[in-house]
């Protein structure tokens, strides 16, 4: 019942029972993780032991180039448990597999009485297909509380997803503390109301919403995620989706004399950052604080859905485009993003952007997140740029899973589970599932939309795509096999209290 499906798994005779006499030999951080993950339910001490002793869980580093950066080998027999990996990242994924091989009660938060912690004897070789296996969580539209973010990280790690893409800013809220510009959160972090029902209905709920995360809180979250093998990529969406920033600092906008409010409706604001040197300097100052909190090599600078009407109407912007020899004012976005890329490169960082930059002068070396369709994946590859496959057609989990009237309110739809599992990403850096939060205001609403579809995408990312027919349909046998494993996997989510959408 392993999920994602291992590269190769062979059941052998016997079993091994983890009990109070079982020792543990592993690098300190990996040993701590195993004890932390299974200790609450099992109550077992897993005392330190030597690697060659019987009755030991031994997790060791080895020089095996076939395992890559995240792969591992695992052997369980009646004498004990042995895992090998070339990196601690690989050993952490071996820990998650061990946890899945134990009875489901291991996921309980309290001691599970009367359970025999038996592991089946098995030999596994497991190497991920894609290096990037991620999930975007939008905390700008709704400021989800920190305990929820910690739980989300735990669930990513359970599914061997290694990246949390944290969307921190948008028209409707700015959630990242910037000490040099405190009004970004003090003003930009709060809105007067939110849409009631679907945004197209034009009704507000007359209820203020707001919040933001201190840098110290995010550093703690980053450290917690790293211990589980999850890196966090921040997104500061620029130069569009910036109405909250302009509400806080009108001089960032194209009409400094106009005081905007933080956005209270969903959709695309026409208000974007101006292209003045002072604003570019301010953005670079903001990014300096971002990289100080998030050590991951990538910083996502957005770039999606940027209306250019304000730039076209600006004599300064049109003059700048002419000075640079650009054919369109819209191409200023590529120039501007290139300046951000150069600044971040000085910190040893790389930029990630949405695929609109392919049409407006994407900076060299950028990683493109292709969301507007599978053709955008091909466009990024044709431009010679690495791509993360994130098309709405297969990875937008804020969409409804079916057209059943009983489905909770969603921004769009339909995206069935089988479509996700049949995704064929192609030659890309990796895959990522998106959870935009316009209609996901609470933790339970996120769980319902994320699972089980995020579990299906996790298997695509780790195990590789399943062959489909010419119409994109899954072979019946493979569909049934996956559904059977998924049904067993959902019992683990039951133990964790995750309210997923039931299988049809």
Short mmCIF file of C-alpha atoms in Angstrom, two decimals:
data_model
loop_
_atom_site.label_atom_id
_atom_site.label_comp_id
_atom_site.label_asym_id
_atom_site.label_seq_id
_atom_site.Cartn_x
_atom_site.Cartn_y
_atom_site.Cartn_z
CA UNK A 1 0.00 0.00 0.00
CA UNK A 2 2.96 2.34 -0.48
CA UNK A 3 2.26 5.73 -2.02
CA UNK A 4 4.07 7.00 -4.02
CA UNK A 5 4.75 3.63 -5.63
CA UNK A 6 8.41 2.59 -5.21
CA UNK A 7 10.68 2.09 -8.21
CA UNK A 8 11.10 -1.58 -7.32
CA UNK A 9 9.64 -3.53 -4.41
CA UNK A 10 9.89 -7.26 -3.66
CA UNK A 11 8.12 -8.97 -0.78
CA UNK A 12 10.21 -11.61 0.97
CA UNK A 13 9.41 -14.10 3.72
CA UNK A 14 8.91 -13.01 7.29
CA UNK A 15 8.60 -9.78 9.20
CA UNK A 16 10.38 -7.64 11.78
CA UNK A 17 8.68 -6.23 14.85
CA UNK A 18 9.78 -2.87 16.24
CA UNK A 19 9.51 -2.96 20.02
CA UNK A 20 11.08 -1.60 23.20
CA UNK A 21 14.30 -3.54 22.56
CA UNK A 22 14.82 -2.20 19.03
CA UNK A 23 17.88 -0.03 18.59
CA UNK A 24 18.47 2.74 16.08
CA UNK A 25 21.61 3.59 14.16
CA UNK A 26 21.39 6.66 11.90
CA UNK A 27 22.77 10.16 11.38
CA UNK A 28 21.55 12.32 14.24
CA UNK A 29 19.06 14.40 12.25
CA UNK A 30 17.54 11.30 10.62
CA UNK A 31 17.34 9.43 13.93
CA UNK A 32 15.61 12.41 15.51
CA UNK A 33 13.11 12.52 12.66
CA UNK A 34 12.21 8.84 12.96
CA UNK A 35 11.72 9.12 16.71
CA UNK A 36 9.64 12.27 16.27
CA UNK A 37 7.40 10.73 13.64
CA UNK A 38 6.64 7.38 15.24
CA UNK A 39 7.20 8.16 18.91
CA UNK A 40 3.79 9.67 19.76
CA UNK A 41 1.88 6.57 18.62
CA UNK A 42 4.36 3.82 19.53
CA UNK A 43 5.96 5.21 22.67
CA UNK A 44 9.14 3.35 21.65
CA UNK A 45 12.53 4.79 22.71
CA UNK A 46 14.62 3.52 19.75
CA UNK A 47 17.82 3.77 21.76
CA UNK A 48 21.11 4.32 19.95
CA UNK A 49 22.80 1.14 18.75
CA UNK A 50 25.60 -0.11 16.51
CA UNK A 51 25.00 -0.65 12.79
CA UNK A 52 25.84 -4.37 12.78
CA UNK A 53 23.66 -5.44 15.71
CA UNK A 54 20.60 -7.61 15.22
CA UNK A 55 17.25 -6.10 16.08
CA UNK A 56 18.35 -2.65 14.87
CA UNK A 57 16.91 -0.09 12.48
CA UNK A 58 20.05 0.99 10.64
CA UNK A 59 19.90 3.98 8.27
CA UNK A 60 23.28 4.58 6.67
CA UNK A 61 24.94 6.82 4.12
CA UNK A 62 26.62 5.03 1.25
CA UNK A 63 28.47 5.86 -1.92
CA UNK A 64 25.99 4.65 -4.53
CA UNK A 65 25.62 6.98 -7.53
CA UNK A 66 22.58 5.07 -8.79
CA UNK A 67 20.52 6.47 -5.91
CA UNK A 68 21.05 10.11 -6.87
CA UNK A 69 20.23 12.99 -4.56
CA UNK A 70 17.07 11.52 -3.01
CA UNK A 71 16.94 7.78 -3.68
CA UNK A 72 17.37 4.97 -1.15
CA UNK A 73 17.54 1.21 -0.76
CA UNK A 74 15.64 -0.53 2.00
CA UNK A 75 15.80 -4.11 3.25
CA UNK A 76 13.61 -5.48 6.03
CA UNK A 77 14.02 -9.07 7.22
CA UNK A 78 13.51 -10.85 10.55
CA UNK A 79 16.91 -9.68 11.77
CA UNK A 80 16.21 -5.97 11.40
CA UNK A 81 15.87 -2.96 9.11
CA UNK A 82 18.61 -1.57 6.92
CA UNK A 83 18.43 1.43 4.61
CA UNK A 84 21.11 3.08 2.52
CA UNK A 85 21.18 6.39 0.68
CA UNK A 86 23.78 8.70 -0.77
CA UNK A 87 22.37 11.68 1.16
CA UNK A 88 20.42 12.39 4.31
CA UNK A 89 17.58 13.49 2.00
CA UNK A 90 17.35 9.91 0.74
CA UNK A 91 17.37 8.54 4.28
CA UNK A 92 14.53 10.88 5.21
CA UNK A 93 12.42 9.42 2.40
CA UNK A 94 13.33 5.94 3.64
CA UNK A 95 11.95 7.00 7.02
CA UNK A 96 8.65 7.99 5.39
CA UNK A 97 8.48 4.60 3.68
CA UNK A 98 9.15 2.80 6.98
CA UNK A 99 6.34 4.78 8.52
CA UNK A 100 3.97 3.70 5.74
CA UNK A 101 4.95 0.05 6.20
CA UNK A 102 3.96 0.15 9.88
CA UNK A 103 0.29 -0.24 10.91
CA UNK A 104 -1.83 2.81 10.13
CA UNK A 105 -2.12 3.64 13.83
CA UNK A 106 1.47 4.93 13.69
CA UNK A 107 0.00 8.19 12.36
CA UNK A 108 -2.04 8.75 15.50
CA UNK A 109 -1.09 11.69 17.70
CA UNK A 110 -1.52 9.69 20.91
CA UNK A 111 -0.31 6.26 22.08
CA UNK A 112 -1.97 3.42 20.20
CA UNK A 113 -2.50 0.63 22.71
CA UNK A 114 -2.29 -3.05 21.86
CA UNK A 115 -0.71 -2.61 18.41
CA UNK A 116 2.08 -4.88 17.24
CA UNK A 117 4.46 -2.68 15.25
CA UNK A 118 5.24 -5.28 12.60
CA UNK A 119 7.06 -4.46 9.40
CA UNK A 120 6.72 -6.79 6.40
CA UNK A 121 9.97 -8.24 5.09
CA UNK A 122 10.66 -6.45 1.85
CA UNK A 123 13.42 -5.22 -0.44
CA UNK A 124 12.93 -1.79 -2.02
CA UNK A 125 14.95 0.34 -4.40
CA UNK A 126 13.38 3.76 -4.80
CA UNK A 127 14.59 6.75 -6.83
CA UNK A 128 12.38 9.73 -7.76
CA UNK A 129 11.66 10.54 -11.40
CA UNK A 130 11.54 14.33 -11.00
CA UNK A 131 13.77 16.52 -8.85
CA UNK A 132 11.02 19.10 -8.20
CA UNK A 133 7.87 17.77 -6.55
CA UNK A 134 5.94 20.65 -5.09
CA UNK A 135 2.75 22.23 -3.91
CA UNK A 136 1.79 25.89 -4.01
CA UNK A 137 -0.20 27.18 -1.07
CA UNK A 138 -1.72 30.64 -1.38
CA UNK A 139 -1.69 32.39 1.99
CA UNK A 140 -2.17 35.87 0.49
CA UNK A 141 -5.90 35.62 -0.22
CA UNK A 142 -6.55 33.97 3.16
CA UNK A 143 -3.92 34.11 5.89
CA UNK A 144 -3.84 30.51 7.05
CA UNK A 145 -2.53 30.16 10.62
CA UNK A 146 0.95 28.85 11.34
CA UNK A 147 -0.15 25.55 12.94
CA UNK A 148 -1.90 24.74 9.67
CA UNK A 149 1.29 25.47 7.71
CA UNK A 150 3.21 23.06 9.93
CA UNK A 151 0.62 20.35 9.28
CA UNK A 152 0.80 21.08 5.57
CA UNK A 153 4.56 20.57 5.60
CA UNK A 154 4.07 17.24 7.37
CA UNK A 155 1.67 16.10 4.66
CA UNK A 156 4.01 17.12 1.88
CA UNK A 157 6.79 15.08 3.46
CA UNK A 158 4.47 12.09 3.92
CA UNK A 159 3.93 12.11 0.14
CA UNK A 160 7.64 12.65 -0.65
CA UNK A 161 6.89 16.12 -2.00
CA UNK A 162 10.01 18.19 -1.45
CA UNK A 163 8.92 21.80 -2.11
CA UNK A 164 6.38 24.16 -0.56
CA UNK A 165 5.78 27.15 -2.82
CA UNK A 166 4.45 29.78 -0.42
CA UNK A 167 2.50 32.51 -2.22
CA UNK A 168 2.91 35.34 0.28
CA UNK A 169 1.63 38.47 -1.47
CA UNK A 170 -1.22 39.46 -3.75
CA UNK A 171 -3.78 42.19 -4.37
CA UNK A 172 -5.81 41.04 -1.35
CA UNK A 173 -3.05 40.79 1.25
CA UNK A 174 0.66 41.03 2.04
CA UNK A 175 1.75 38.38 4.57
CA UNK A 176 5.57 38.71 4.77
CA UNK A 177 7.01 41.04 7.42
CA UNK A 178 9.36 43.60 5.83
CA UNK A 179 11.11 45.55 8.56
CA UNK A 180 12.21 48.31 6.23
CA UNK A 181 8.64 48.82 4.99
CA UNK A 182 6.38 48.02 7.96
CA UNK A 183 3.19 49.29 6.34
CA UNK A 184 3.30 46.43 3.88
CA UNK A 185 1.85 44.29 6.64
CA UNK A 186 0.33 46.94 8.92
CA UNK A 187 -1.76 48.29 6.03
CA UNK A 188 -1.32 45.77 3.22
CA UNK A 189 -1.98 42.79 5.48
CA UNK A 190 -5.63 43.71 6.11
CA UNK A 191 -8.68 44.15 3.90
CA UNK A 192 -12.12 45.49 4.70
CA UNK A 193 -14.05 42.48 3.41
CA UNK A 194 -13.97 39.47 1.11
CA UNK A 195 -16.34 38.23 -1.58
CA UNK A 196 -19.43 36.40 -0.35
CA UNK A 197 -20.22 33.45 -2.57
CA UNK A 198 -18.65 33.43 -6.00
CA UNK A 199 -16.80 36.61 -7.00
CA UNK A 200 -19.00 36.96 -10.10
CA UNK A 201 -21.98 37.55 -7.79
CA UNK A 202 -20.48 40.88 -6.72
CA UNK A 203 -21.38 40.58 -3.05
CA UNK A 204 -19.10 41.29 -0.09
CA UNK A 205 -19.21 39.63 3.32
CA UNK A 206 -18.67 42.88 5.30
CA UNK A 207 -16.09 41.03 7.43
CA UNK A 208 -12.52 42.33 7.75
CA UNK A 209 -9.73 39.81 7.21
CA UNK A 210 -6.02 40.05 7.78
CA UNK A 211 -2.82 38.79 9.28
CA UNK A 212 0.82 38.28 8.47
CA UNK A 213 3.83 36.22 9.48
CA UNK A 214 6.81 37.52 11.42
CA UNK A 215 10.20 36.75 9.96
CA UNK A 216 11.09 34.75 13.06
CA UNK A 217 7.96 32.62 12.62
CA UNK A 218 8.83 31.88 9.01
CA UNK A 219 12.42 31.01 9.92
CA UNK A 220 11.10 28.46 12.40
CA UNK A 221 8.79 27.04 9.73
CA UNK A 222 11.69 26.81 7.27
CA UNK A 223 13.81 24.91 9.81
CA UNK A 224 10.93 22.55 10.64
CA UNK A 225 10.37 21.82 6.95
CA UNK A 226 14.07 21.26 6.30
CA UNK A 227 14.19 18.56 8.97
CA UNK A 228 11.53 16.75 6.94
CA UNK A 229 13.22 17.20 3.58
CA UNK A 230 10.93 20.02 2.42
CA UNK A 231 12.38 23.29 1.15
CA UNK A 232 10.22 26.43 1.08
CA UNK A 233 10.24 28.75 -1.92
CA UNK A 234 8.78 32.20 -1.19
CA UNK A 235 6.80 34.05 -3.83
CA UNK A 236 6.61 37.84 -3.79
CA UNK A 237 4.32 38.47 -6.75
CA UNK A 238 5.62 41.37 -8.87
CA UNK A 239 4.95 43.76 -10.59
CA UNK A 240 1.28 42.80 -10.88
CA UNK A 241 -0.99 41.42 -8.17
CA UNK A 242 0.48 44.25 -6.09
CA UNK A 243 -2.52 46.32 -5.00
CA UNK A 244 -1.92 45.54 -1.32
CA UNK A 245 1.64 46.88 -1.63
CA UNK A 246 0.43 50.03 -3.41
CA UNK A 247 -2.25 50.53 -0.76
CA UNK A 248 0.53 50.52 1.83
CA UNK A 249 2.94 52.70 -0.18
CA UNK A 250 1.17 54.78 -2.87
CA UNK A 251 4.55 55.89 -4.27
CA UNK A 252 4.99 52.33 -5.57
CA UNK A 253 2.01 52.82 -7.89
CA UNK A 254 1.49 54.74 -11.09
CA UNK A 255 -0.74 57.39 -9.49
CA UNK A 256 0.95 58.33 -6.18
CA UNK A 257 -1.77 60.86 -5.43
CA UNK A 258 -4.43 58.16 -5.29
CA UNK A 259 -4.90 56.14 -2.13
CA UNK A 260 -5.97 52.61 -2.95
CA UNK A 261 -7.51 50.11 -0.56
CA UNK A 262 -6.28 46.55 -0.24
CA UNK A 263 -8.22 44.46 -2.76
CA UNK A 264 -11.58 43.13 -1.59
CA UNK A 265 -12.54 41.19 -4.73
CA UNK A 266 -10.94 38.26 -6.48
CA UNK A 267 -9.49 38.56 -9.94
CA UNK A 268 -6.81 40.72 -11.53
CA UNK A 269 -6.25 44.27 -10.32
CA UNK A 270 -5.38 46.84 -12.98
CA UNK A 271 -3.01 48.54 -10.53
CA UNK A 272 0.63 47.50 -10.91
CA UNK A 273 3.97 48.72 -9.63
CA UNK A 274 5.58 51.61 -11.47
CA UNK A 275 8.96 51.24 -13.14
CA UNK A 276 10.74 54.10 -11.41
CA UNK A 277 14.28 53.54 -10.05
CA UNK A 278 13.12 54.27 -6.50
CA UNK A 279 10.50 51.51 -6.68
CA UNK A 280 12.98 49.05 -8.13
CA UNK A 281 15.37 49.88 -5.28
CA UNK A 282 12.57 49.35 -2.75
CA UNK A 283 11.69 45.96 -4.26
CA UNK A 284 15.34 44.92 -4.09
CA UNK A 285 15.42 45.96 -0.43
CA UNK A 286 12.34 43.78 0.16
CA UNK A 287 13.98 40.83 -1.57
CA UNK A 288 17.06 41.29 0.63
CA UNK A 289 14.87 40.53 3.64
CA UNK A 290 13.18 37.64 1.85
CA UNK A 291 16.46 35.84 1.14
CA UNK A 292 17.55 36.40 4.71
CA UNK A 293 14.57 34.32 5.88
CA UNK A 294 14.36 31.72 3.12
CA UNK A 295 17.66 29.93 2.35
CA UNK A 296 16.33 27.97 -0.64
CA UNK A 297 18.17 28.81 -3.87
CA UNK A 298 14.96 29.85 -5.67
CA UNK A 299 12.88 32.99 -5.13
CA UNK A 300 9.68 33.24 -7.12
CA UNK A 301 9.00 36.79 -8.32
CA UNK A 302 5.61 36.12 -9.91
CA UNK A 303 5.07 37.96 -13.17
CA UNK A 304 1.64 36.55 -13.99
CA UNK A 305 -1.40 38.53 -15.15
CA UNK A 306 0.25 41.97 -15.35
CA UNK A 307 -2.00 44.55 -17.06
CA UNK A 308 0.03 47.23 -18.83
CA UNK A 309 -2.57 50.01 -19.21
CA UNK A 310 -0.98 52.13 -16.48
CA UNK A 311 2.46 51.80 -18.08
CA UNK A 312 1.13 52.63 -21.54
CA UNK A 313 -0.47 55.78 -20.09
CA UNK A 314 2.79 56.78 -18.37
CA UNK A 315 5.10 59.10 -20.36
CA UNK A 316 8.01 57.92 -18.20
CA UNK A 317 7.33 54.25 -18.97
CA UNK A 318 6.89 54.77 -22.69
CA UNK A 319 10.08 56.84 -22.78
CA UNK A 320 11.92 54.08 -20.92
CA UNK A 321 10.72 51.48 -23.42
CA UNK A 322 11.92 53.63 -26.32
CA UNK A 323 15.25 54.27 -24.61
CA UNK A 324 15.79 50.51 -24.21
CA UNK A 325 14.78 49.82 -27.79
CA UNK A 326 11.81 47.71 -26.78
CA UNK A 327 9.08 47.15 -29.32
CA UNK A 328 6.29 47.22 -26.73
CA UNK A 329 5.76 48.86 -23.38
CA UNK A 330 4.74 45.39 -22.13
CA UNK A 331 8.33 44.24 -22.70
CA UNK A 332 9.40 46.49 -19.85
CA UNK A 333 8.27 43.67 -17.60
CA UNK A 334 11.03 41.41 -18.89
CA UNK A 335 13.62 44.19 -18.47
CA UNK A 336 12.40 44.91 -14.94
CA UNK A 337 12.37 41.23 -13.95
CA UNK A 338 15.89 40.90 -15.32
CA UNK A 339 17.01 43.58 -12.89
CA UNK A 340 15.51 41.55 -10.04
CA UNK A 341 17.25 38.42 -11.32
CA UNK A 342 20.60 40.19 -11.35
CA UNK A 343 20.05 41.48 -7.82
CA UNK A 344 19.11 38.04 -6.51
CA UNK A 345 22.09 36.49 -8.30
CA UNK A 346 24.24 38.65 -6.06
CA UNK A 347 22.80 36.66 -3.17
CA UNK A 348 23.51 33.38 -4.95
CA UNK A 349 19.82 32.93 -5.77
CA UNK A 350 17.89 32.02 -8.90
CA UNK A 351 14.54 33.38 -9.96
CA UNK A 352 11.38 31.52 -10.77
CA UNK A 353 8.62 33.15 -12.83
CA UNK A 354 5.20 32.34 -14.23
CA UNK A 355 5.05 31.55 -17.94
CA UNK A 356 3.80 35.01 -19.03
CA UNK A 357 7.45 36.11 -18.96
CA UNK A 358 8.05 33.90 -21.99
CA UNK A 359 6.06 36.49 -23.95
CA UNK A 360 7.67 39.56 -22.38
CA UNK A 361 11.38 38.88 -22.30
CA UNK A 362 12.12 36.17 -19.76
CA UNK A 363 15.55 36.64 -18.12
CA UNK A 364 18.24 34.11 -18.97
CA UNK A 365 18.50 31.35 -16.41
CA UNK A 366 14.98 31.76 -15.03
CA UNK A 367 12.93 28.68 -14.16
CA UNK A 368 9.49 28.88 -15.74
CA UNK A 369 6.36 27.68 -13.98
CA UNK A 370 4.11 26.72 -16.87
CA UNK A 371 0.50 27.19 -15.77
CA UNK A 372 -1.58 28.37 -18.74
CA UNK A 373 -1.55 25.00 -20.48
CA UNK A 374 0.65 22.07 -21.39
CA UNK A 375 1.80 24.02 -24.46
CA UNK A 376 3.56 26.45 -22.12
CA UNK A 377 5.77 23.59 -20.93
CA UNK A 378 6.90 23.09 -24.51
CA UNK A 379 7.38 26.85 -24.92
CA UNK A 380 9.71 26.98 -21.92
CA UNK A 381 11.73 24.04 -23.25
CA UNK A 382 11.91 25.70 -26.68
CA UNK A 383 13.34 28.78 -24.97
CA UNK A 384 16.04 26.60 -23.43
CA UNK A 385 14.75 27.15 -19.89
CA UNK A 386 13.98 24.65 -17.14
CA UNK A 387 10.27 24.26 -16.50
CA UNK A 388 8.10 23.14 -13.63
CA UNK A 389 4.90 21.63 -15.00
CA UNK A 390 1.97 23.35 -13.28
CA UNK A 391 -0.81 23.58 -15.91
CA UNK A 392 -4.31 24.42 -14.71
CA UNK A 393 -5.63 21.48 -16.73
CA UNK A 394 -3.91 18.96 -14.44
CA UNK A 395 -2.60 20.66 -11.30
CA UNK A 396 -5.04 23.36 -10.14
CA UNK A 397 -6.53 21.69 -7.10
CA UNK A 398 -8.62 24.72 -6.13
CA UNK A 399 -10.80 23.59 -9.05
CA UNK A 400 -13.80 21.38 -8.31
CA UNK A 401 -13.17 17.67 -8.79
CA UNK A 402 -16.56 17.06 -10.38
CA UNK A 403 -19.61 18.95 -11.63
CA UNK A 404 -21.78 17.50 -8.88
CA UNK A 405 -23.91 20.31 -7.37
CA UNK A 406 -22.86 19.06 -3.93
CA UNK A 407 -19.25 20.08 -4.56
CA UNK A 408 -18.15 23.04 -2.41
CA UNK A 409 -17.90 26.41 -4.14
CA UNK A 410 -14.87 26.51 -6.43
CA UNK A 411 -13.25 29.05 -8.72
CA UNK A 412 -13.60 26.72 -11.72
CA UNK A 413 -13.65 23.06 -12.70
CA UNK A 414 -13.69 20.22 -13.45
CA UNK A 415 -10.42 18.43 -12.61
CA UNK A 416 -11.02 14.73 -11.84
CA UNK A 417 -8.59 12.52 -9.95
CA UNK A 418 -7.94 10.34 -13.00
CA UNK A 419 -6.90 13.37 -15.04
CA UNK A 420 -4.30 14.23 -12.41
CA UNK A 421 -2.98 10.67 -12.26
CA UNK A 422 -2.79 10.50 -16.05
CA UNK A 423 -0.70 13.68 -16.35
CA UNK A 424 2.25 13.39 -18.74
CA UNK A 425 4.66 16.20 -17.74
CA UNK A 426 7.40 15.30 -20.21
CA UNK A 427 10.99 16.49 -19.97
CA UNK A 428 10.76 19.00 -17.11
CA UNK A 429 12.42 19.84 -13.84
CA UNK A 430 9.35 18.64 -12.01
CA UNK A 431 5.66 18.97 -11.21
CA UNK A 432 3.68 21.10 -8.81
CA UNK A 433 0.07 21.17 -7.58
CA UNK A 434 -1.55 24.58 -6.99
CA UNK A 435 -3.93 25.50 -4.19
CA UNK A 436 -4.99 29.08 -4.82
CA UNK A 437 -7.11 30.10 -1.88
CA UNK A 438 -9.83 32.44 -3.13
CA UNK A 439 -12.36 29.74 -2.19
CA UNK A 440 -10.24 27.95 0.40
CA UNK A 441 -10.59 30.14 3.50
CA UNK A 442 -9.99 27.40 6.09
CA UNK A 443 -7.78 24.42 6.70
CA UNK A 444 -10.61 21.90 6.13
CA UNK A 445 -11.43 23.50 2.78
CA UNK A 446 -7.78 23.10 1.72
CA UNK A 447 -7.70 19.45 2.79
CA UNK A 448 -10.87 18.70 0.83
CA UNK A 449 -9.49 20.17 -2.38
CA UNK A 450 -5.91 18.90 -1.96
CA UNK A 451 -6.57 15.26 -1.23
CA UNK A 452 -6.59 12.78 -2.79
CA UNK A 453 -5.53 14.69 -5.94
CA UNK A 454 -2.24 15.91 -4.45
CA UNK A 455 -1.44 12.30 -3.55
CA UNK A 456 -1.97 11.36 -7.20
CA UNK A 457 0.35 14.11 -8.39
CA UNK A 458 2.93 13.09 -5.78
CA UNK A 459 3.02 9.66 -7.41
CA UNK A 460 3.43 11.20 -10.87
CA UNK A 461 6.33 13.25 -9.54
CA UNK A 462 8.08 10.44 -7.68
CA UNK A 463 7.19 7.31 -9.62
CA UNK A 464 6.80 8.85 -13.07
CA UNK A 465 3.76 9.21 -15.31
CA UNK A 466 1.54 6.24 -16.05
CA UNK A 467 1.22 5.36 -19.77
CA UNK A 468 -2.14 6.49 -21.13
CA UNK A 469 -3.97 5.78 -24.39
CA UNK A 470 -4.34 8.21 -27.29
CA UNK A 471 -7.29 9.89 -25.56
CA UNK A 472 -5.37 10.32 -22.31
CA UNK A 473 -7.31 7.57 -20.52
CA UNK A 474 -5.67 5.35 -17.92
CA UNK A 475 -5.43 1.60 -18.57
CA UNK A 476 -8.21 0.01 -16.46
CA UNK A 477 -5.82 -2.29 -14.63
CA UNK A 478 -3.45 0.51 -13.68
CA UNK A 479 -6.34 2.71 -12.58
CA UNK A 480 -7.70 -0.06 -10.35
CA UNK A 481 -4.25 -0.77 -8.90
CA UNK A 482 -3.73 2.88 -8.01
CA UNK A 483 -7.20 3.27 -6.59
CA UNK A 484 -6.66 0.22 -4.40
CA UNK A 485 -3.43 1.60 -2.97
CA UNK A 486 -4.98 5.04 -2.59
CA UNK A 487 -7.91 3.66 -0.60
CA UNK A 488 -5.43 2.14 1.84
CA UNK A 489 -3.42 5.36 1.93
CA UNK A 490 -6.47 7.40 2.85
CA UNK A 491 -6.69 5.45 6.12
CA UNK A 492 -3.43 7.13 7.07
CA UNK A 493 -5.05 10.51 6.44
CA UNK A 494 -7.94 9.36 8.64
CA UNK A 495 -5.48 8.81 11.48
CA UNK A 496 -4.07 12.29 10.88
CA UNK A 497 -7.50 13.90 10.94
CA UNK A 498 -7.27 15.17 7.36
CA UNK A 499 -10.75 15.67 5.91
CA UNK A 500 -10.12 14.66 2.29
CA UNK A 501 -12.70 14.37 -0.46
CA UNK A 502 -13.93 10.75 -0.51
CA UNK A 503 -13.25 8.63 -3.56
CA UNK A 504 -16.16 8.48 -5.98
#
